[in-house]
Tab-separated table of C-alpha atoms in Angstrom:
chain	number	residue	atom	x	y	z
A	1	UNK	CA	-11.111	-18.642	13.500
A	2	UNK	CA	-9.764	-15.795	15.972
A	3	UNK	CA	-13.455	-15.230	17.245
A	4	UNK	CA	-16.575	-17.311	16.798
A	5	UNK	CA	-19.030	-15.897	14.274
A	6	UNK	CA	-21.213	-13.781	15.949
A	7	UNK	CA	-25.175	-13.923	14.683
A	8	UNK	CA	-24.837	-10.746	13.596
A	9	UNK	CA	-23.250	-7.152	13.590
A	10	UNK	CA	-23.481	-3.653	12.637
A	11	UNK	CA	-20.792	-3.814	10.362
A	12	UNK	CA	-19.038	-6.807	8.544
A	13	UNK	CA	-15.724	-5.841	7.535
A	14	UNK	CA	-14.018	-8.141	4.341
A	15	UNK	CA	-10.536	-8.470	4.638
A	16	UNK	CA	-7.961	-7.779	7.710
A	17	UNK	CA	-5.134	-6.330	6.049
A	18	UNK	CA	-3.940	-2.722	6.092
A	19	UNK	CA	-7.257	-1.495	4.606
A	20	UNK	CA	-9.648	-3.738	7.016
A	21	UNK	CA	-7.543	-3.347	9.979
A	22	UNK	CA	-7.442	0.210	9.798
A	23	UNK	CA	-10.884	1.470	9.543
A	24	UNK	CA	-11.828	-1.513	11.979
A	25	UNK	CA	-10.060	0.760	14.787
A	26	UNK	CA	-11.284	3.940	13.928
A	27	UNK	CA	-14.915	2.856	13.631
A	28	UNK	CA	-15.033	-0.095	16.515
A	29	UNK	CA	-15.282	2.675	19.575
A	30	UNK	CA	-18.885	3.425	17.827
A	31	UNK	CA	-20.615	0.569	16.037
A	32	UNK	CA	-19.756	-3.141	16.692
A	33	UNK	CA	-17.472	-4.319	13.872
A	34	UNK	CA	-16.653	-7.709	12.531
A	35	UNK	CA	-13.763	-8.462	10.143
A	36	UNK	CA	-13.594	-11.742	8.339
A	37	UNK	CA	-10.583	-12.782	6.657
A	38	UNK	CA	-10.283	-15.739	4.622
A	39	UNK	CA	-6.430	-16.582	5.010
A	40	UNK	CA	-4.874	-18.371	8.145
A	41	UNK	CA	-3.780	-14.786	9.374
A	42	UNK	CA	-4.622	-11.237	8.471
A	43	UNK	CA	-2.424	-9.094	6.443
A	44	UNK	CA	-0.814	-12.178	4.440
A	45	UNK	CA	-0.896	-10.771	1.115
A	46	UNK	CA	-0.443	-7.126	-0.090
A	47	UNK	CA	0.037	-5.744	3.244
A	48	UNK	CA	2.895	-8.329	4.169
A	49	UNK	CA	4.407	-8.001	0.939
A	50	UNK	CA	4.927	-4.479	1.402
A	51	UNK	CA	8.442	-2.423	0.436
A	52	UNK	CA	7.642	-0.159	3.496
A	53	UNK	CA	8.223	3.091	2.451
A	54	UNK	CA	6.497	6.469	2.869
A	55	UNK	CA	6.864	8.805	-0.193
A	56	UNK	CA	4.884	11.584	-0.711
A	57	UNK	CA	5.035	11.871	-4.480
A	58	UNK	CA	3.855	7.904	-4.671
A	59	UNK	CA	0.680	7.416	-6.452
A	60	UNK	CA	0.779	10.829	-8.348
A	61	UNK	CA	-0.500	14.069	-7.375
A	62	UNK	CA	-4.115	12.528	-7.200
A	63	UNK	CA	-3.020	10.761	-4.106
A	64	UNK	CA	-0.510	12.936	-2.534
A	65	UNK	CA	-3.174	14.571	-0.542
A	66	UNK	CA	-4.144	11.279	1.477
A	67	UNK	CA	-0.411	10.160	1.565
A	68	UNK	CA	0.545	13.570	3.539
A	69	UNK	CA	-2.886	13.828	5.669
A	70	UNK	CA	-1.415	10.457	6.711
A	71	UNK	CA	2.112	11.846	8.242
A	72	UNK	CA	1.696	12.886	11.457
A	73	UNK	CA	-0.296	10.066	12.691
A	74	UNK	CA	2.284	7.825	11.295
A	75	UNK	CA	4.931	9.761	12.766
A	76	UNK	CA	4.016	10.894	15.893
A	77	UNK	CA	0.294	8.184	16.627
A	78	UNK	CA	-1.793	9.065	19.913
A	79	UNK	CA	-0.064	7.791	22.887
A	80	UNK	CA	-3.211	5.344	23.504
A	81	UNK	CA	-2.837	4.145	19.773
A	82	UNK	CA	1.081	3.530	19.528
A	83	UNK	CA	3.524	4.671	22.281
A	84	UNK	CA	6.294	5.218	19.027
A	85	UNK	CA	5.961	6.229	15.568
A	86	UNK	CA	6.135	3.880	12.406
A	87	UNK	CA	8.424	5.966	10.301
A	88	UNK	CA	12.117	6.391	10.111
A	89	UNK	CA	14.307	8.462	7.966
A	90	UNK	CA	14.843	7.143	4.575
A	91	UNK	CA	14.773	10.061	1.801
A	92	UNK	CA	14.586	9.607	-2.079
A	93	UNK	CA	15.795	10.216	-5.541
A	94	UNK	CA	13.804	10.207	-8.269
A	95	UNK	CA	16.262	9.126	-11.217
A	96	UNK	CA	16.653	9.830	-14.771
A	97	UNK	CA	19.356	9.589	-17.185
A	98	UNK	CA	21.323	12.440	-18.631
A	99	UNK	CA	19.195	12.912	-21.552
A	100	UNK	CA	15.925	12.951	-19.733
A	101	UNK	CA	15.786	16.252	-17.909
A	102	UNK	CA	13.080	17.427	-18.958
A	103	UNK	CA	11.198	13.897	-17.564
A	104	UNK	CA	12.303	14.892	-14.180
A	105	UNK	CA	11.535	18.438	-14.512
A	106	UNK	CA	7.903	17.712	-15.770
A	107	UNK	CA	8.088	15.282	-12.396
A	108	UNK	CA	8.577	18.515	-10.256
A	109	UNK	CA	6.496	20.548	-11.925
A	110	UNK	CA	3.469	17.927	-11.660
A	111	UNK	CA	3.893	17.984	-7.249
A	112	UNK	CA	4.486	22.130	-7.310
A	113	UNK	CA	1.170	22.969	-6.899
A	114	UNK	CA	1.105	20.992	-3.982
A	115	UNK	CA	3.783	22.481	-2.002
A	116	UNK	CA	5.332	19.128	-2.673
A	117	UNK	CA	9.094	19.969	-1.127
A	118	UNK	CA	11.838	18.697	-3.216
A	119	UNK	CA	15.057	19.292	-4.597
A	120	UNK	CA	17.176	19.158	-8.470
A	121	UNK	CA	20.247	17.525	-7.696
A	122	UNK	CA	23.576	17.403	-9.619
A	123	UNK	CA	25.453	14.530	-10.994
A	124	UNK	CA	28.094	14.808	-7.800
A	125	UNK	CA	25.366	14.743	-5.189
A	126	UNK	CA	23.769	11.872	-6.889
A	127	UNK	CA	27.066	10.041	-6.812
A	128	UNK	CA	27.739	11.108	-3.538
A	129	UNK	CA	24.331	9.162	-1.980
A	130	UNK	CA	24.601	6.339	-4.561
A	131	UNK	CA	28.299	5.202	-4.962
A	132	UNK	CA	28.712	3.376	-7.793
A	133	UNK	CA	26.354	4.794	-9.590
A	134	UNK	CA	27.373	5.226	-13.712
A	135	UNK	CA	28.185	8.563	-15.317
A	136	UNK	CA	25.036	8.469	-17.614
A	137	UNK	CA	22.741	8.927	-14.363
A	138	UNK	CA	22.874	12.089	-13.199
A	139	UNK	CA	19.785	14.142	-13.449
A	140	UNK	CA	17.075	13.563	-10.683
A	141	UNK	CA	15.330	14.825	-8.007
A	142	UNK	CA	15.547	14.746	-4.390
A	143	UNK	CA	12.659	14.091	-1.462
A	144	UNK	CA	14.025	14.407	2.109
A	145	UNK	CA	10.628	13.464	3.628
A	146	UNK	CA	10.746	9.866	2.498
A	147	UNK	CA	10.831	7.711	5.366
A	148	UNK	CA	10.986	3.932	6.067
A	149	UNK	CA	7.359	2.123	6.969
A	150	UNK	CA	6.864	-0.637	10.024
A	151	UNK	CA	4.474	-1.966	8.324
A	152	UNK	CA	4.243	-5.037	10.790
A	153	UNK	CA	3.953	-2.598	13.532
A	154	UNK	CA	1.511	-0.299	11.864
A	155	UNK	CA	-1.331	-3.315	11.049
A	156	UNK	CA	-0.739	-4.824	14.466
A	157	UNK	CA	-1.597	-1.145	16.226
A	158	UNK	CA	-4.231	-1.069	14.348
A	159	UNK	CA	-5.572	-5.000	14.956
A	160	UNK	CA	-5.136	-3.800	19.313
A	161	UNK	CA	-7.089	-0.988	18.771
A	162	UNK	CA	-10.012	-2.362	17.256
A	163	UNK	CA	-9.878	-5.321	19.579
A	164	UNK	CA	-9.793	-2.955	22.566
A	165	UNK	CA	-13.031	-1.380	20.854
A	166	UNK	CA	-14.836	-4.172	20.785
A	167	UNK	CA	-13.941	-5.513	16.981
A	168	UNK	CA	-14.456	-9.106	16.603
A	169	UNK	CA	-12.236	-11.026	14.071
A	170	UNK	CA	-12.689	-14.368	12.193
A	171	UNK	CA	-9.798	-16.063	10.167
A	172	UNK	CA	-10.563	-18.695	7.773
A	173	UNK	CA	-13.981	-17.256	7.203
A	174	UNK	CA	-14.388	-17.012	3.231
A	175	UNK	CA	-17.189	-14.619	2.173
A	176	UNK	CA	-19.248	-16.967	0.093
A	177	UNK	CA	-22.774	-14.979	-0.634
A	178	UNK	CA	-25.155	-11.944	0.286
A	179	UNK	CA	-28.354	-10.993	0.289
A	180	UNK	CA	-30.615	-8.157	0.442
A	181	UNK	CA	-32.829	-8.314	3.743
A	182	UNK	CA	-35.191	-5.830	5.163
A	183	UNK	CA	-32.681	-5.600	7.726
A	184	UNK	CA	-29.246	-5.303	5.920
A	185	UNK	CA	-27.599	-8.430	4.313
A	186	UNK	CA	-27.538	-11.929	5.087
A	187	UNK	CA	-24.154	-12.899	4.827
A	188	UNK	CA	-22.682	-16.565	4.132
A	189	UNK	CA	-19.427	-17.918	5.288
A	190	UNK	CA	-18.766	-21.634	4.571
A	191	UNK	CA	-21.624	-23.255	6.586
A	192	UNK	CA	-22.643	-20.190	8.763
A	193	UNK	CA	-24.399	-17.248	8.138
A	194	UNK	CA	-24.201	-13.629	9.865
A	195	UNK	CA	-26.441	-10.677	9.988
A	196	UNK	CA	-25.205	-7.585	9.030
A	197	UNK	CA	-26.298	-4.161	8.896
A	198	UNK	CA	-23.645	-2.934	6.070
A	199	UNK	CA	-20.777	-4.881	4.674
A	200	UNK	CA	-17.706	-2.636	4.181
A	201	UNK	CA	-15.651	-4.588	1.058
A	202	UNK	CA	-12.075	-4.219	1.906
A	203	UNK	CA	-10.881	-7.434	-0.004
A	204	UNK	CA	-7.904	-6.206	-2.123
A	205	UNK	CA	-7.528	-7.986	-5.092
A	206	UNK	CA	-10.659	-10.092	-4.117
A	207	UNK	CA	-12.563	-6.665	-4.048
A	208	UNK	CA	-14.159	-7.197	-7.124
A	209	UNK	CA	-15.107	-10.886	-6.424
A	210	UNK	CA	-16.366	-9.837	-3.447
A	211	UNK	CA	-18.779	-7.359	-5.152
A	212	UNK	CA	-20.485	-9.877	-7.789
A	213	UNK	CA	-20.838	-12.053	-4.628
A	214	UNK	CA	-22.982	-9.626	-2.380
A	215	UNK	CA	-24.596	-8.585	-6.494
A	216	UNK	CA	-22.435	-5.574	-6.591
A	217	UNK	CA	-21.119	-4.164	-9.957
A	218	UNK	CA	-17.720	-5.034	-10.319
A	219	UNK	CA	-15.590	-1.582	-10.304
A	220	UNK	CA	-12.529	-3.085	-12.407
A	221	UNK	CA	-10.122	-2.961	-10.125
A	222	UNK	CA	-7.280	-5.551	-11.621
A	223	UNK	CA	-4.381	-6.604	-9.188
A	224	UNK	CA	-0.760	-6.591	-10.796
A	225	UNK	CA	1.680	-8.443	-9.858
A	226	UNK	CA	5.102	-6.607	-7.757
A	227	UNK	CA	8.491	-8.494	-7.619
A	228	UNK	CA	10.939	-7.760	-4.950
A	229	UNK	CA	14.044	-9.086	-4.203
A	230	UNK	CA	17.195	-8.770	-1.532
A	231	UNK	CA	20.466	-8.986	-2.789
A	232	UNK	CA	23.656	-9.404	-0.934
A	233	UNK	CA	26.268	-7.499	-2.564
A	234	UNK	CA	30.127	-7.816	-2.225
A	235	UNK	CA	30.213	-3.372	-2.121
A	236	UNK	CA	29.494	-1.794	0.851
A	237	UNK	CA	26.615	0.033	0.229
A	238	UNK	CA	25.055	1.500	3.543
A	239	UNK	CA	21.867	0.658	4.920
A	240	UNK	CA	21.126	4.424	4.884
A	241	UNK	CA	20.818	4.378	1.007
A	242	UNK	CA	18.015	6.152	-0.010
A	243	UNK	CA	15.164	4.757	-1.887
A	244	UNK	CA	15.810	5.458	-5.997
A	245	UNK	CA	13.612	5.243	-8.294
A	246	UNK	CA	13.281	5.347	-12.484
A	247	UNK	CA	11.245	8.568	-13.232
A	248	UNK	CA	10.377	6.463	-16.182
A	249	UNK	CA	8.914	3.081	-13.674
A	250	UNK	CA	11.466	0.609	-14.289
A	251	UNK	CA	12.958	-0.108	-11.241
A	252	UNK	CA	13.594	1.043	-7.820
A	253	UNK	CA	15.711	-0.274	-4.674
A	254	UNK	CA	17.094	1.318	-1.325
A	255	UNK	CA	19.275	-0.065	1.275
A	256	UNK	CA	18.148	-2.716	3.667
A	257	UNK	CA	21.873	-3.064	5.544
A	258	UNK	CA	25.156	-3.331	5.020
A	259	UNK	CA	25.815	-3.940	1.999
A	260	UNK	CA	22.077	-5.136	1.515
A	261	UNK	CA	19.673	-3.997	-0.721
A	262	UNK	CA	15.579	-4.201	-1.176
A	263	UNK	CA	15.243	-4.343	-4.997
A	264	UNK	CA	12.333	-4.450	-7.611
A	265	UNK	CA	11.970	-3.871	-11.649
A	266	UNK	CA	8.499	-2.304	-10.713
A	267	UNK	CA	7.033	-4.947	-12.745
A	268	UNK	CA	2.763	-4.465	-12.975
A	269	UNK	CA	1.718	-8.198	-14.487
A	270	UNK	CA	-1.856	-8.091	-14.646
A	271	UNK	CA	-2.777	-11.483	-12.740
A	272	UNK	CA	-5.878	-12.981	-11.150
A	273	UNK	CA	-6.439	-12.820	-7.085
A	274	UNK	CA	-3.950	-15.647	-6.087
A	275	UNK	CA	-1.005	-16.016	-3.553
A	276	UNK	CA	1.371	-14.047	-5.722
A	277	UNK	CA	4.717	-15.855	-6.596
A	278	UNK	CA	8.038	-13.949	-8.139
A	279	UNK	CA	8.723	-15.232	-11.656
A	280	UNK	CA	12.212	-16.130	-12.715
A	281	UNK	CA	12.503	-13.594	-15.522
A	282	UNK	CA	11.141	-10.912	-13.306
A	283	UNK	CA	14.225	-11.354	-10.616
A	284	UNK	CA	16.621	-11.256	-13.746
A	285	UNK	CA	15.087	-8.123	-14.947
A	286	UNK	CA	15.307	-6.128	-12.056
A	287	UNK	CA	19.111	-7.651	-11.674
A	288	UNK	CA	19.956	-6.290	-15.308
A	289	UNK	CA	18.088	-3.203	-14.459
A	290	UNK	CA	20.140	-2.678	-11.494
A	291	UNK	CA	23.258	-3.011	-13.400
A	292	UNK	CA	22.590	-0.818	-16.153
A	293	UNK	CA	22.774	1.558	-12.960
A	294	UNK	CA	25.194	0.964	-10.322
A	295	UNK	CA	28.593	-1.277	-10.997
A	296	UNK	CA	27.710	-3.168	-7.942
A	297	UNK	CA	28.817	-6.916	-7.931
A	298	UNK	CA	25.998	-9.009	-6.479
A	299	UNK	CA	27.280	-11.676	-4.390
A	300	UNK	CA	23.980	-13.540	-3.644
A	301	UNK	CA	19.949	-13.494	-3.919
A	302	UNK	CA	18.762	-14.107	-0.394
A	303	UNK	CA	15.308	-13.504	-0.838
A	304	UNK	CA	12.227	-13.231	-3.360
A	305	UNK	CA	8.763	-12.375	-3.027
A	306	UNK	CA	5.915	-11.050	-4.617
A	307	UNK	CA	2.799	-9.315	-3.836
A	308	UNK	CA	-0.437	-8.131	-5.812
A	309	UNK	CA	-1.135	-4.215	-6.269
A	310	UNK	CA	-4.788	-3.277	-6.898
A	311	UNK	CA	-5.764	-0.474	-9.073
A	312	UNK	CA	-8.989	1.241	-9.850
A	313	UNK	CA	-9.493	2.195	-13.669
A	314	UNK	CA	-8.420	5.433	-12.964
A	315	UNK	CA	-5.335	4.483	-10.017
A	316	UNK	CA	-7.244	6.225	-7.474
A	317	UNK	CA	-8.189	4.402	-4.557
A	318	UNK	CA	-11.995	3.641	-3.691
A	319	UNK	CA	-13.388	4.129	-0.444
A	320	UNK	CA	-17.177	5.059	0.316
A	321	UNK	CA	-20.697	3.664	-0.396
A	322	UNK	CA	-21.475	2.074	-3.548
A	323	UNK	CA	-24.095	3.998	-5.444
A	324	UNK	CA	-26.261	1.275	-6.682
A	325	UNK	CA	-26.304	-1.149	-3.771
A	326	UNK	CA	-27.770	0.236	-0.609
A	327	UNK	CA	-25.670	-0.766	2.381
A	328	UNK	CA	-22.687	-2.261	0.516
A	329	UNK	CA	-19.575	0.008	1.519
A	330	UNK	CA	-15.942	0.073	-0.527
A	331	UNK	CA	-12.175	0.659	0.548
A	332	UNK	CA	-10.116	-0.918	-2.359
A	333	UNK	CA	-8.164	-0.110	-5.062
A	334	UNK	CA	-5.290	1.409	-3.290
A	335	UNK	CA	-2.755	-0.058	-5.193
A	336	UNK	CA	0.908	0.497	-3.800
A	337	UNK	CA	0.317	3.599	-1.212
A	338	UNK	CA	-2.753	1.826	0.475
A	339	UNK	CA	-0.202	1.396	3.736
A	340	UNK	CA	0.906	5.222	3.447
A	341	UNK	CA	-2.162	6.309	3.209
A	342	UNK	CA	-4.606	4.040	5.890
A	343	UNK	CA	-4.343	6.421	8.761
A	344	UNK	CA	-6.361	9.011	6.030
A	345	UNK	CA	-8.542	6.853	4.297
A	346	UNK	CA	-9.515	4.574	7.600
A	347	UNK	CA	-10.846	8.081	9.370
A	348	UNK	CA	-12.272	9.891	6.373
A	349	UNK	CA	-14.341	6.179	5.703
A	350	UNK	CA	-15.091	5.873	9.229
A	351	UNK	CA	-16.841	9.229	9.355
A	352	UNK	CA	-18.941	8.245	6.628
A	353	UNK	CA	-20.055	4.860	8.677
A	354	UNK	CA	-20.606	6.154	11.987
A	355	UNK	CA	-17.403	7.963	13.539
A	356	UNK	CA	-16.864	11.446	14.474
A	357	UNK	CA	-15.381	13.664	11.916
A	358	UNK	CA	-11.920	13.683	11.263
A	359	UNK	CA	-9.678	16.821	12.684
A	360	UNK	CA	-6.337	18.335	11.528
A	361	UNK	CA	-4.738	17.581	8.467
A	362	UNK	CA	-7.445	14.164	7.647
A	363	UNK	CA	-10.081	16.305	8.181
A	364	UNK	CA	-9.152	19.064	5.526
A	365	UNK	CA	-9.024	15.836	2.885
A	366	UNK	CA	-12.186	16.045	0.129
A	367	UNK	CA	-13.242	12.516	0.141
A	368	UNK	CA	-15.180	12.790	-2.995
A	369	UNK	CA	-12.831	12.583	-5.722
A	370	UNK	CA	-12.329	8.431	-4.247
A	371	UNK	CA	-15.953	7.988	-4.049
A	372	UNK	CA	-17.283	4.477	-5.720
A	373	UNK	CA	-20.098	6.999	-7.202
A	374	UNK	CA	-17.131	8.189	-9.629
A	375	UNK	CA	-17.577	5.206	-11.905
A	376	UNK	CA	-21.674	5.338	-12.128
């Protein structure tokens, strides 16, 4: 354990990844906070599985508004939070073959409300970004905003913070059981027990779990299982290559250097919470994929890995008090954008708890439509 257990605490936090981490720091500088996280290290699983990118169309219009509420801390932090940003320039195209068009117009049509800047692009200026790229490929549609994540550096900003608030945290410290007291909840971890005013269940793919332990009604949030792999290719595609994706979800990849690429087939396998593996005939799909694309030869796979995603029914994340269970607090569900969007969801869920109100572009969010209350 990082910290011993305290006897007890205004808040208990569940989990230290992105979505633990995050509201830890906002909500640390006013009420004592304690996360708990059951691996060796926080951050282990979805958040260090991460393809690192920031894209504002990701997750669908629902949750475009947290993804670009999010920006300008992650591009330009307080100087007493980060003293750099955790984006760089990427961009993106949004792919489609010649006779689906219409796909990528309904695509643009489906972010216009939003102000949602992006671009139609022709066959040339598609081959001109991707070379190699087939003939059949050439309708699609362009985001410059997309940027690269440091994801590493993001959740360890975030970890400082709330340690230089006061946060305690606890590795190796499995939630086991909860109870009701007249106090808050008596929580056990292995052989100890802590006092806590609220527990905030922030748990990932546990998140459910979690709930039926502290006698919480699961939400059905089911993890699914992403492959990603890097491939050394004998083309020299730049690192600069911009993150393309299917419009119709089969795969996606973007340059990782020279003559490198980050690759996945955007595979969603439902799977229990586990310590995700990639499966053979997932890394062959996304290779066939990728060559029904780009006539790249592949010299070698250097790496595989694969994380869980966690989705609400609806693919909205959850974040706010649960409606049936005085005291017991969610932030889960945020399936693949839960790193674009912490900086939005950690304040707006912090506020709720304790914290001042968010300003500028956070503070303009509606928090309702993610409320836990949706599914009563």
């Amino acid at each position: 354990m990082t910290d011993a257990l305290p006897s007890s605490t205004d808040v208990l936090i569940v989990g230290a990844g992105i979505a633990g981490a995050g509201l830890a720091a906002m909500l640390a500088p006013h009420r004592r906070v304690m996360m708990i996280e059951a691996e060796d290290v926080p951050g282990y699983h979805a958040t260090g599985r991460s393809a690192a990118f920031w894209q504002e169309t990701y997750g669908g219009p629902g949750v475009q508004p947290l993804s670009i509420a999010s920006f300008e801390t992650l591009q330009a932090p307080p100087r007493e939070f980060s003293a750099r940003g955790f984006l760089s320039p990427r961009t993106a195209i949004n792919l489609a073959r010649r006779g689906d068009a219409a796909a990528v117009d309904t695509f643009v049509a489906g972010f216009a409300a939003q102000a949602v800047p992006m671009e139609r692009m022709s066959a040339a200026e598609i081959a001109r970004l991707v070379p190699g790229i087939r003939c059949e490929w050439s309708e699609a549609a362009f985001e410059a905003s997309c940027s690269d994540i440091d994801v590493g550096g993001l959740h360890a900003a975030y970890l400082r913070a709330a340690r230089r608030a006061g946060a305690m945290l606890a590795t190796r410290a499995r939630l086991t059981g909860a109870r009701r007291t007249g106090a808050g909840w008596e929580v056990r971890l292995g052989d100890e027990t802590v006092h806590a005013k609220l527990i905030v269940n922030a748990a990932g793919a546990w998140a459910d779990r979690v709930a039926e332990a502290c006698g919480a009604a699961p939400l059905g949030i089911q993890p699914y299982r992403r492959t990603v792999i890097q491939l050394r290719l004998d083309y020299p595609v730049p690192a600069s290559l911009p993150l393309v994706i299917d419009i119709g979800g089969n795969f996606y990849f973007k340059g990782e250097s020279e003559g490198r690429i980050w690759l996945s087939p955007h595979d969603e396998t439902p799977s229990p919470p586990c310590d995700a593996a990639p499966e053979e005939l997932d890394v062959a799909l996304a290779i066939e994929r990728l060559r029904q694309v780009v006539d790249w030869p592949i010299a070698a796979v250097e790496r595989k890995w694969a994380g869980l995603r966690s989705f609400a029914p609806d693919r909205l994340p959850i974040f706010g008090a649960d409606p049936h269970v005085p005291g017991f607090v969610w932030c889960a569900g945020q399936g693949g954008f839960g790193i674009q969007t912490s900086p939005a969801i950690s304040a707006l869920l912090a506020a709720e708890l304790g914290a001042a109100a968010p300003e500028g572009a956070i503070g303009r969010v509606d928090p309702a439509p993610y409320a836990p209350s949706r599914f009563a």
